[in-house]
CSV table of C-alpha atoms and ligand atoms in Angstrom, one decimal:
chain,number,residue,atom,x,y,z
A,1,MET,CA,0.2,0.1,-0.2
A,2,ASP,CA,1.7,3.4,-0.9
A,3,LEU,CA,0.8,6.2,1.8
A,4,PHE,CA,-0.3,9.3,1.4
A,5,GLU,CA,2.8,11.9,2.4
A,6,TYR,CA,0.9,13.5,5.3
A,7,GLN,CA,0.3,9.5,6.5
A,8,GLY,CA,4.1,8.8,5.2
A,9,LYS,CA,5.0,11.9,7.5
A,10,GLU,CA,3.3,11.0,10.5
A,11,LEU,CA,4.7,7.8,10.6
A,12,LEU,CA,8.8,9.0,10.3
A,13,ARG,CA,7.7,11.5,13.2
A,14,LYS,CA,7.1,8.7,15.2
A,15,PHE,CA,11.2,7.4,14.5
A,16,GLU,CA,12.4,11.3,15.0
A,17,VAL,CA,12.9,11.6,11.4
A,18,PRO,CA,12.2,15.6,11.7
A,19,VAL,CA,9.8,16.9,9.1
A,20,PRO,CA,8.0,19.9,8.9
A,21,GLU,CA,5.0,21.0,11.2
A,22,GLY,CA,1.7,20.4,9.4
A,23,ARG,CA,-1.8,19.7,9.5
A,24,VAL,CA,-4.3,18.0,7.0
A,25,ALA,CA,-7.3,20.0,5.9
A,26,GLU,CA,-10.2,18.7,4.1
A,27,THR,CA,-11.7,22.7,3.0
A,28,PRO,CA,-10.1,25.8,2.6
A,29,GLU,CA,-11.8,26.9,6.4
A,30,ASP,CA,-9.8,24.0,8.0
A,31,ALA,CA,-6.7,25.1,5.7
A,32,ALA,CA,-7.2,28.8,7.3
A,33,GLU,CA,-7.5,27.2,10.5
A,34,ALA,CA,-4.2,25.3,10.6
A,35,ALA,CA,-2.2,27.9,9.0
A,36,LYS,CA,-3.5,30.1,11.7
A,37,GLY,CA,-2.2,27.3,14.3
A,38,LEU,CA,1.5,27.2,12.5
A,39,GLY,CA,1.6,31.1,12.5
A,40,GLY,CA,3.3,33.0,9.4
A,41,LYS,CA,3.8,31.4,5.8
A,42,VAL,CA,3.0,27.9,4.8
A,43,VAL,CA,2.6,25.7,2.1
A,44,VAL,CA,-0.6,24.0,1.1
A,45,LYS,CA,0.4,20.5,-0.6
A,46,ALA,CA,-2.3,18.3,-2.3
A,47,GLN,CA,-2.6,14.9,-1.1
A,48,VAL,CA,-2.8,12.6,-3.9
A,49,GLN,CA,-0.6,9.4,-5.0
A,50,VAL,CA,1.4,10.6,-7.7
A,51,GLY,CA,4.6,12.6,-8.3
A,52,GLY,CA,5.0,15.9,-9.8
A,53,ARG,CA,2.5,17.9,-7.7
A,54,GLY,CA,4.5,20.8,-7.8
A,55,LYS,CA,4.6,21.3,-11.6
A,56,ALA,CA,0.8,20.1,-11.5
A,57,GLY,CA,0.0,23.3,-9.4
A,58,GLY,CA,-1.0,21.4,-6.6
A,59,ILE,CA,1.8,22.6,-4.4
A,60,LYS,CA,1.2,26.5,-3.3
A,61,LEU,CA,2.6,28.7,-0.5
A,62,ALA,CA,0.8,31.1,1.3
A,63,ASN,CA,1.4,34.1,3.2
A,64,SER,CA,-1.5,34.5,5.4
A,65,PRO,CA,-4.5,32.5,7.1
A,66,GLU,CA,-6.7,33.9,4.1
A,67,GLU,CA,-4.0,32.9,1.7
A,68,ALA,CA,-3.9,29.7,2.4
A,69,GLN,CA,-7.8,29.3,2.8
A,70,GLN,CA,-7.8,30.6,-0.9
A,71,VAL,CA,-5.1,28.5,-2.4
A,72,ALA,CA,-6.8,25.2,-0.4
A,73,ASN,CA,-9.8,26.4,-2.4
A,74,ASP,CA,-8.3,26.2,-5.3
A,75,ILE,CA,-6.2,22.9,-4.9
A,76,LEU,CA,-9.2,21.1,-3.3
A,77,GLY,CA,-11.0,19.2,-6.1
A,78,MET,CA,-8.4,19.6,-8.6
A,79,ASP,CA,-7.5,16.8,-11.0
A,80,ILE,CA,-4.0,16.1,-10.7
A,81,LYS,CA,-3.1,13.0,-12.9
A,82,GLY,CA,-6.6,11.5,-12.9
A,83,HIS,CA,-6.3,11.6,-9.1
A,84,VAL,CA,-8.7,14.1,-7.7
A,85,VAL,CA,-7.6,16.2,-4.5
A,86,LYS,CA,-9.4,15.4,-1.4
A,87,ARG,CA,-7.1,16.6,1.3
A,88,VAL,CA,-4.4,19.5,1.2
A,89,LEU,CA,-1.5,19.2,3.8
A,90,VAL,CA,-0.9,22.6,5.5
A,91,GLU,CA,3.0,23.0,6.5
A,92,ARG,CA,4.8,25.6,8.2
A,93,ALA,CA,7.2,26.7,5.1
A,94,GLY,CA,10.8,27.4,5.6
A,95,ASP,CA,13.4,28.6,3.6
A,96,ILE,CA,15.0,25.9,1.4
A,97,LYS,CA,19.2,26.4,0.7
A,98,ALA,CA,19.2,22.8,-1.2
A,99,GLU,CA,17.2,20.0,-2.3
A,100,TYR,CA,18.7,16.3,-1.9
A,101,TYR,CA,17.2,12.9,-2.7
A,102,PHE,CA,17.3,9.9,-0.4
A,103,SER,CA,15.9,6.6,-0.4
A,104,PHE,CA,15.6,3.1,0.8
A,105,LEU,CA,14.2,0.2,-1.0
A,106,LEU,CA,14.2,-3.3,-1.2
A,107,ASP,CA,17.0,-4.7,-4.0
A,108,ARG,CA,15.3,-7.9,-4.6
A,109,SER,CA,18.2,-9.3,-7.0
A,110,ALA,CA,20.9,-8.3,-4.4
A,111,ARG,CA,18.6,-9.8,-1.7
A,112,LYS,CA,19.7,-6.9,0.4
A,113,PHE,CA,18.1,-3.2,1.3
A,114,LEU,CA,19.4,-0.4,-0.7
A,115,GLY,CA,20.1,3.5,0.2
A,116,MET,CA,20.5,5.9,-2.3
A,117,MET,CA,21.2,9.2,-2.0
A,118,SER,CA,22.1,12.1,-4.0
A,119,ALA,CA,22.5,16.2,-4.2
A,120,LYS,CA,20.4,16.6,-6.8
A,121,GLY,CA,16.9,16.2,-5.3
A,122,GLY,CA,13.7,17.7,-6.0
A,123,VAL,CA,13.7,16.4,-9.6
A,124,ASP,CA,12.9,13.0,-10.9
A,125,ILE,CA,15.5,10.7,-9.9
A,126,GLU,CA,14.9,8.4,-12.7
A,127,GLU,CA,16.2,11.6,-14.7
A,128,VAL,CA,19.3,11.8,-13.0
A,129,ALA,CA,19.7,8.1,-13.1
A,130,GLU,CA,19.9,8.2,-16.8
A,131,THR,CA,21.5,11.6,-17.6
A,132,ASP,CA,24.2,11.9,-14.8
A,133,PRO,CA,24.1,8.1,-12.7
A,134,ASP,CA,27.4,9.3,-10.4
A,135,ALA,CA,25.3,11.6,-8.8
A,136,ILE,CA,23.6,9.1,-7.2
A,137,ALA,CA,25.5,7.4,-4.2
A,138,ARG,CA,24.3,3.6,-3.5
A,139,VAL,CA,25.1,1.5,-0.4
A,140,HIS,CA,23.4,-2.0,-0.2
A,141,ILE,CA,22.8,-2.9,3.5
A,142,ASP,CA,22.4,-6.3,4.8
A,143,PRO,CA,19.5,-7.1,6.2
A,144,LEU,CA,20.6,-9.4,9.2
A,145,ALA,CA,23.7,-7.3,9.8
A,146,GLY,CA,21.6,-3.8,9.6
A,147,ILE,CA,22.6,-0.2,9.2
A,148,SER,CA,26.3,1.4,10.8
A,149,ASP,CA,27.5,4.4,11.1
A,150,PHE,CA,29.7,3.7,7.7
A,151,HIS,CA,27.1,3.2,5.7
A,152,ALA,CA,25.5,6.7,6.2
A,153,ARG,CA,28.6,8.5,6.1
A,154,ARG,CA,29.2,6.5,2.7
A,155,LEU,CA,25.9,7.9,1.2
A,156,VAL,CA,26.5,11.4,2.4
A,157,PHE,CA,30.1,12.0,1.3
A,158,GLY,CA,29.1,10.0,-2.0
A,159,SER,CA,26.3,12.3,-2.7
A,160,ARG,CA,28.2,15.2,-2.3
A,161,ILE,CA,25.7,17.0,-0.8
A,162,ASP,CA,26.6,20.5,1.0
A,163,GLU,CA,29.4,20.4,4.0
A,164,ALA,CA,26.6,22.5,6.2
A,165,ALA,CA,24.1,19.1,5.7
A,166,ARG,CA,26.1,16.3,6.5
A,167,LYS,CA,26.0,16.0,10.0
A,168,GLU,CA,22.5,15.8,10.2
A,169,ALA,CA,21.8,13.9,7.4
A,170,ILE,CA,24.4,11.0,9.2
A,171,ALA,CA,22.3,11.3,12.0
A,172,MET,CA,18.8,10.9,9.7
A,173,ILE,CA,19.5,8.2,8.0
A,174,PRO,CA,19.8,5.4,10.8
A,175,LYS,CA,16.2,7.0,11.7
A,176,LEU,CA,15.0,6.7,8.4
A,177,TYR,CA,16.2,2.9,8.2
A,178,ARG,CA,14.6,2.5,11.3
A,179,ALA,CA,11.6,3.1,9.9
A,180,PHE,CA,11.8,1.3,6.7
A,181,VAL,CA,12.3,-1.7,8.5
A,182,GLU,CA,10.2,-1.5,11.5
A,183,LEU,CA,7.4,-1.0,9.2
A,184,ASP,CA,7.4,-3.8,7.0
A,185,ALA,CA,8.6,-0.7,4.1
A,186,SER,CA,9.3,-1.5,1.0
A,187,LEU,CA,10.2,2.3,-0.1
A,188,VAL,CA,10.7,5.1,2.1
A,189,GLU,CA,11.5,7.8,-0.3
A,190,ILE,CA,12.3,11.4,0.8
A,191,ASN,CA,12.4,13.4,-2.6
A,192,PRO,CA,13.7,16.4,-1.6
A,193,MET,CA,15.2,16.0,2.0
A,194,VAL,CA,16.3,19.9,2.4
A,195,LEU,CA,18.7,22.0,4.2
A,196,THR,CA,16.9,25.0,5.7
A,197,GLY,CA,18.2,28.7,5.9
A,198,GLU,CA,18.7,27.7,9.6
A,199,GLY,CA,20.9,24.7,8.6
A,200,ARG,CA,18.4,22.2,9.6
A,201,VAL,CA,18.3,18.9,7.6
A,202,MET,CA,14.6,17.7,7.2
A,203,ALA,CA,12.0,15.2,5.2
A,204,LEU,CA,9.9,17.8,3.1
A,205,ASP,CA,8.1,15.2,1.2
A,206,ALA,CA,7.7,11.5,1.9
A,207,LYS,CA,6.6,8.6,-0.5
A,208,VAL,CA,6.3,5.6,1.8
A,209,SER,CA,5.0,2.2,0.7
A,210,LEU,CA,4.1,-0.7,3.3
A,211,ASP,CA,3.9,-4.7,2.3
A,212,ASP,CA,0.7,-5.9,2.3
A,213,SER,CA,1.6,-9.1,3.3
A,214,ALA,CA,3.1,-7.7,6.7
A,215,ALA,CA,-0.4,-6.0,7.5
A,216,PHE,CA,-1.1,-8.5,10.5
A,217,ARG,CA,2.0,-6.9,12.2
A,218,HIS,CA,0.9,-3.5,12.0
A,219,PRO,CA,-2.6,-2.6,14.0
A,220,ASN,CA,-2.7,0.7,12.3
A,221,PHE,CA,-2.6,-0.8,8.5
A,222,ASP,CA,-6.6,-1.0,8.1
A,223,ASP,CA,-6.9,2.6,9.9
A,224,LEU,CA,-4.2,3.8,7.0
A,225,LYS,CA,-5.9,1.9,4.6
A,226,ALA,CA,-9.3,3.7,5.0
A,227,ALA,CA,-7.8,7.1,3.8
A,228,HIS,CA,-7.5,5.5,0.6
A,229,ASP,CA,-10.4,5.4,-1.8
A,230,ILE,CA,-11.1,2.0,-3.1
A,231,PRO,CA,-12.5,2.4,-6.7
A,232,GLU,CA,-16.2,1.4,-6.6
A,233,GLN,CA,-15.9,-1.6,-9.0
A,234,GLU,CA,-13.0,-3.3,-6.6
A,235,ARG,CA,-15.1,-2.6,-3.1
A,236,PHE,CA,-17.9,-4.6,-4.9
A,237,ALA,CA,-16.0,-7.6,-6.0
A,238,LYS,CA,-14.3,-7.9,-2.6
A,239,GLU,CA,-17.8,-7.6,-1.0
A,240,ARG,CA,-18.6,-10.7,-2.9
A,241,GLY,CA,-15.3,-12.6,-2.1
A,242,LEU,CA,-13.8,-12.5,-6.0
A,243,ASN,CA,-10.3,-11.8,-6.3
A,244,PHE,CA,-10.2,-9.0,-9.2
A,245,ILE,CA,-7.5,-6.5,-10.2
A,246,LYS,CA,-8.2,-3.9,-12.8
A,247,LEU,CA,-6.5,-3.3,-15.8
A,248,GLU,CA,-6.7,-1.0,-18.5
A,249,GLY,CA,-7.7,-2.8,-21.6
A,250,ASP,CA,-11.1,-3.8,-22.6
A,251,VAL,CA,-11.7,-7.4,-22.8
A,252,GLY,CA,-13.2,-8.5,-19.6
A,253,ILE,CA,-11.4,-11.7,-18.1
A,254,ILE,CA,-13.1,-14.3,-15.7
A,255,GLY,CA,-11.5,-17.9,-14.9
A,256,ASN,CA,-11.4,-20.1,-12.6
A,257,GLY,CA,-7.7,-20.6,-10.7
A,258,ALA,CA,-5.2,-17.7,-10.4
A,259,GLY,CA,-2.9,-19.8,-12.8
A,260,LEU,CA,-5.6,-20.0,-15.4
A,261,VAL,CA,-6.4,-16.6,-15.3
A,262,MET,CA,-2.9,-15.7,-15.9
A,263,SER,CA,-2.5,-17.5,-18.7
A,264,THR,CA,-5.7,-16.6,-20.0
A,265,LEU,CA,-4.1,-12.9,-19.8
A,266,ASP,CA,-1.0,-14.3,-21.5
A,267,VAL,CA,-3.6,-15.6,-24.2
A,268,VAL,CA,-5.6,-12.7,-24.8
A,269,LYS,CA,-2.2,-10.6,-25.3
A,270,ALA,CA,-1.0,-12.8,-27.8
A,271,ALA,CA,-4.3,-12.8,-29.6
A,272,GLY,CA,-3.8,-9.1,-29.9
A,273,GLY,CA,-6.0,-7.9,-27.1
A,274,ASP,CA,-5.9,-6.1,-23.8
A,275,PRO,CA,-7.6,-7.6,-20.7
A,276,ALA,CA,-9.5,-5.3,-18.7
A,277,ASN,CA,-9.0,-7.3,-15.2
A,278,PHE,CA,-7.7,-10.1,-13.4
A,279,LEU,CA,-10.7,-12.2,-12.2
A,280,ASP,CA,-10.7,-15.4,-10.3
A,281,VAL,CA,-13.7,-17.1,-8.9
A,282,GLY,CA,-11.7,-19.5,-7.2
A,283,GLY,CA,-12.5,-23.5,-7.2
A,284,GLY,CA,-16.0,-24.7,-6.4
A,285,ALA,CA,-17.3,-21.3,-7.6
A,286,GLY,CA,-21.0,-21.5,-8.0
A,287,ALA,CA,-23.5,-19.7,-10.2
A,288,GLU,CA,-24.4,-17.0,-7.6
A,289,LEU,CA,-20.5,-16.1,-7.5
A,290,LEU,CA,-20.3,-16.6,-11.4
A,291,ALA,CA,-23.6,-14.1,-11.8
A,292,SER,CA,-21.7,-11.3,-9.3
A,293,ALA,CA,-18.3,-11.9,-11.6
A,294,ILE,CA,-20.5,-11.2,-14.6
A,295,GLU,CA,-22.0,-8.0,-13.2
A,296,VAL,CA,-18.5,-6.8,-11.6
A,297,ILE,CA,-16.9,-7.0,-14.8
A,298,THR,CA,-19.3,-5.8,-17.1
A,299,SER,CA,-20.0,-2.5,-14.5
A,300,ASN,CA,-16.4,-1.2,-16.3
A,301,PRO,CA,-17.7,1.0,-19.2
A,302,GLU,CA,-14.2,0.0,-20.9
A,303,VAL,CA,-15.2,-3.5,-21.5
A,304,LYS,CA,-16.2,-4.4,-25.0
A,305,SER,CA,-16.4,-8.2,-24.7
A,306,VAL,CA,-15.8,-10.9,-21.5
A,307,LEU,CA,-14.2,-14.1,-21.7
A,308,VAL,CA,-14.9,-16.7,-19.6
A,309,ASN,CA,-12.5,-19.4,-19.1
A,310,ILE,CA,-13.4,-22.3,-16.9
A,311,PHE,CA,-11.6,-25.7,-16.3
A,312,GLY,CA,-14.1,-27.9,-14.2
A,313,GLY,CA,-11.9,-29.8,-11.7
A,314,ILE,CA,-14.1,-29.2,-8.5
A,315,THR,CA,-15.9,-26.2,-10.1
A,316,ARG,CA,-18.7,-28.0,-12.2
A,317,CYS,CA,-19.1,-26.2,-15.6
A,318,ASP,CA,-22.9,-26.7,-15.6
A,319,LEU,CA,-23.1,-24.3,-12.4
A,320,VAL,CA,-20.9,-22.4,-14.1
A,321,ALA,CA,-23.3,-22.3,-17.3
A,322,GLU,CA,-26.3,-21.6,-14.9
A,323,GLY,CA,-24.8,-18.5,-13.2
A,324,ILE,CA,-23.9,-17.0,-16.6
A,325,LEU,CA,-27.4,-17.5,-17.8
A,326,SER,CA,-29.0,-15.8,-14.3
A,327,ALA,CA,-26.5,-12.8,-14.9
A,328,LEU,CA,-27.8,-12.8,-18.3
A,329,GLU,CA,-31.5,-12.6,-17.3
A,330,LYS,CA,-30.7,-10.4,-14.0
A,331,LEU,CA,-28.5,-7.6,-16.1
A,332,ASP,CA,-28.5,-5.8,-19.0
A,333,VAL,CA,-25.5,-7.1,-20.6
A,334,LYS,CA,-24.4,-4.9,-23.3
A,335,VAL,CA,-21.4,-6.6,-24.3
A,336,PRO,CA,-20.6,-10.1,-26.1
A,337,ILE,CA,-19.8,-12.9,-23.8
A,338,VAL,CA,-17.3,-15.8,-24.8
A,339,VAL,CA,-17.3,-19.0,-22.9
A,340,ARG,CA,-15.0,-21.7,-22.8
A,341,LEU,CA,-16.0,-24.9,-21.0
A,342,ASP,CA,-13.8,-27.5,-20.4
A,343,GLY,CA,-13.6,-30.1,-17.3
A,344,THR,CA,-16.2,-31.4,-15.4
A,345,ASN,CA,-19.9,-31.6,-16.7
A,346,ALA,CA,-18.4,-29.6,-19.5
A,347,GLU,CA,-20.4,-30.9,-22.1
A,348,GLN,CA,-23.8,-30.3,-19.7
A,349,GLY,CA,-22.8,-26.8,-19.4
A,350,ARG,CA,-22.4,-26.2,-23.1
A,351,LYS,CA,-26.1,-27.7,-23.8
A,352,MET,CA,-27.6,-25.6,-21.0
A,353,LEU,CA,-25.9,-22.3,-22.9
A,354,ALA,CA,-26.6,-23.8,-26.3
A,355,ASP,CA,-30.2,-24.5,-25.2
A,356,ALA,CA,-31.0,-20.8,-24.4
A,357,PRO,CA,-29.7,-18.7,-26.9
A,358,HIS,CA,-28.8,-15.4,-26.2
A,359,PRO,CA,-27.9,-13.0,-28.5
A,360,MET,CA,-24.7,-11.7,-26.3
A,361,LEU,CA,-23.9,-15.4,-25.8
A,362,MET,CA,-21.5,-17.4,-27.3
A,363,SER,CA,-19.4,-20.3,-27.1
A,364,ALA,CA,-15.8,-21.5,-28.2
A,365,GLU,CA,-14.2,-24.9,-27.9
A,366,THR,CA,-10.4,-23.9,-27.4
A,367,MET,CA,-8.7,-21.4,-24.9
A,368,LEU,CA,-7.1,-20.1,-27.9
A,369,GLY,CA,-9.9,-19.5,-29.9
A,370,ALA,CA,-12.6,-18.2,-27.6
A,371,ALA,CA,-9.5,-15.7,-26.6
A,372,GLU,CA,-9.6,-14.6,-30.6
A,373,LYS,CA,-13.2,-14.6,-30.5
A,374,ALA,CA,-13.3,-12.3,-27.7
A,375,VAL,CA,-10.4,-10.0,-29.1
A,376,GLU,CA,-12.1,-9.6,-32.1
A,377,LEU,CA,-15.3,-8.6,-31.2
A,378,ALA,CA,-13.8,-6.0,-28.5
A,379,HIS,CA,-12.2,-4.5,-31.6
A,380,GLY,CA,-15.6,-4.2,-33.2
A,381,GLY,CA,-15.6,-7.3,-35.4
A,382,GLY,CA,-18.5,-9.3,-36.3
A,383,ARG,CA,-19.5,-12.5,-34.4
B,401,GDP,P1,6.0,16.5,-5.8
B,401,GDP,O1,6.3,17.6,-7.0
B,401,GDP,O2,4.9,15.6,-5.8
B,401,GDP,O3,7.3,15.3,-5.7
B,401,GDP,O4,6.1,17.2,-3.9
B,401,GDP,P2,7.2,17.5,-3.3
B,401,GDP,O5,6.5,17.2,-1.8
B,401,GDP,O6,8.7,17.0,-3.7
B,401,GDP,O7,7.5,19.3,-3.4
B,401,GDP,C1,8.1,19.5,-4.6
B,401,GDP,C2,8.8,20.7,-4.7
B,401,GDP,O8,8.0,21.8,-3.7
B,401,GDP,C3,10.0,20.9,-3.8
B,401,GDP,O9,11.2,20.1,-4.5
B,401,GDP,C4,10.2,22.3,-3.3
B,401,GDP,O10,10.7,22.5,-4.1
B,401,GDP,C5,8.8,22.9,-3.2
B,401,GDP,N1,8.2,22.9,-1.7
B,401,GDP,C6,7.8,21.9,-1.1
B,401,GDP,N2,7.3,21.8,0.1
B,401,GDP,C7,8.2,23.4,0.1
B,401,GDP,C8,8.4,24.4,1.2
B,401,GDP,O11,7.6,23.9,2.8
B,401,GDP,N3,8.9,25.8,1.2
B,401,GDP,C9,9.1,26.0,-0.3
B,401,GDP,N4,9.8,27.1,-0.5
B,401,GDP,N5,9.0,25.2,-0.9
B,401,GDP,C10,8.4,24.0,-1.0
B,402,MN,MN1,8.6,15.0,-4.3
């Protein structure tokens, strides 16, 4: 789970990482109130999970509570790269002498943690990596041995940040490391880490990603998640016990078993199409679950055709057919559904579908044939 900036900063504060004082606001009035409490100059920052907020107009300075109210009014509701701003973070603004980049992440191929630091901060690090790779200092840390002072010093001296910032940065790095490890984070990225006019070093931005698999070790995980909007379609799927992930294509996919669904995605790709989702109804799926699956998938307006690929083991194909038919009865399905049934009671299932002809329903014998048909239909081909 990727956290919002304000959530990341709240957590970092618990590990004594210096972050600017700030408050979250959901209305312009709250933002004014927050600015009043912070006194003087503030910065109002859109809380959306996308980088480049500054360039998009989602970060603005304000010199008074009235101004804070005004800029919050501009920023709240703004659409930044498809993310609508529902909250702003109002922070005490300091003057910035220099901006650096810092991160801890998991380097899977090295089986170690990786610390990265650069004097070129505040900009896209991917760009720095491409144009000036030597500007980034990299240090691996063995998770069993943990961090030592020399790691922090190698990052700080290797990145050639300003001398005035070195001492505080060296003190801050072990705190960031502790936060990274104890939170079970997969990423803690501070861009920019800044040197202020008063000579302090602070985390001005925070991008923290927590490992969902470690959620059980963190009682606050659900609270953090509650601030995130789960898309309508995903919530609906979850309520019905469906294993659903939205993708960007237009061919809706339903299958049973994660492996089969993944290969179905591959086959759709191979047939020249783009899957709209991953959806696994699981083993032993009955009619009702199938109907829910079709409902979830066809609620996505991008979907132009649906491919149902079922291999009956524990799952009985006759029950799957029953589910498809009941979904078609209940829902006003406007896109074609291509069904491939194989395995337990497949023949019976196919016969049920053939006996109840529906303009939107067709069968296919093989997985590849079904995928090709679904892709053709999604692209506006005839049937
Ligand atoms: P991002 O663009 O979404 O990564 O947002 P950041 O939080 O990294 O902010 C982008 C830029 O806005 C920073 O690199 C700073 O230059 C500027 N900025 C952010 N907070 C402050 C602040 O408190 N004071 C000043 N003067 N500038 C800020
Ligand atoms: Mn940033």
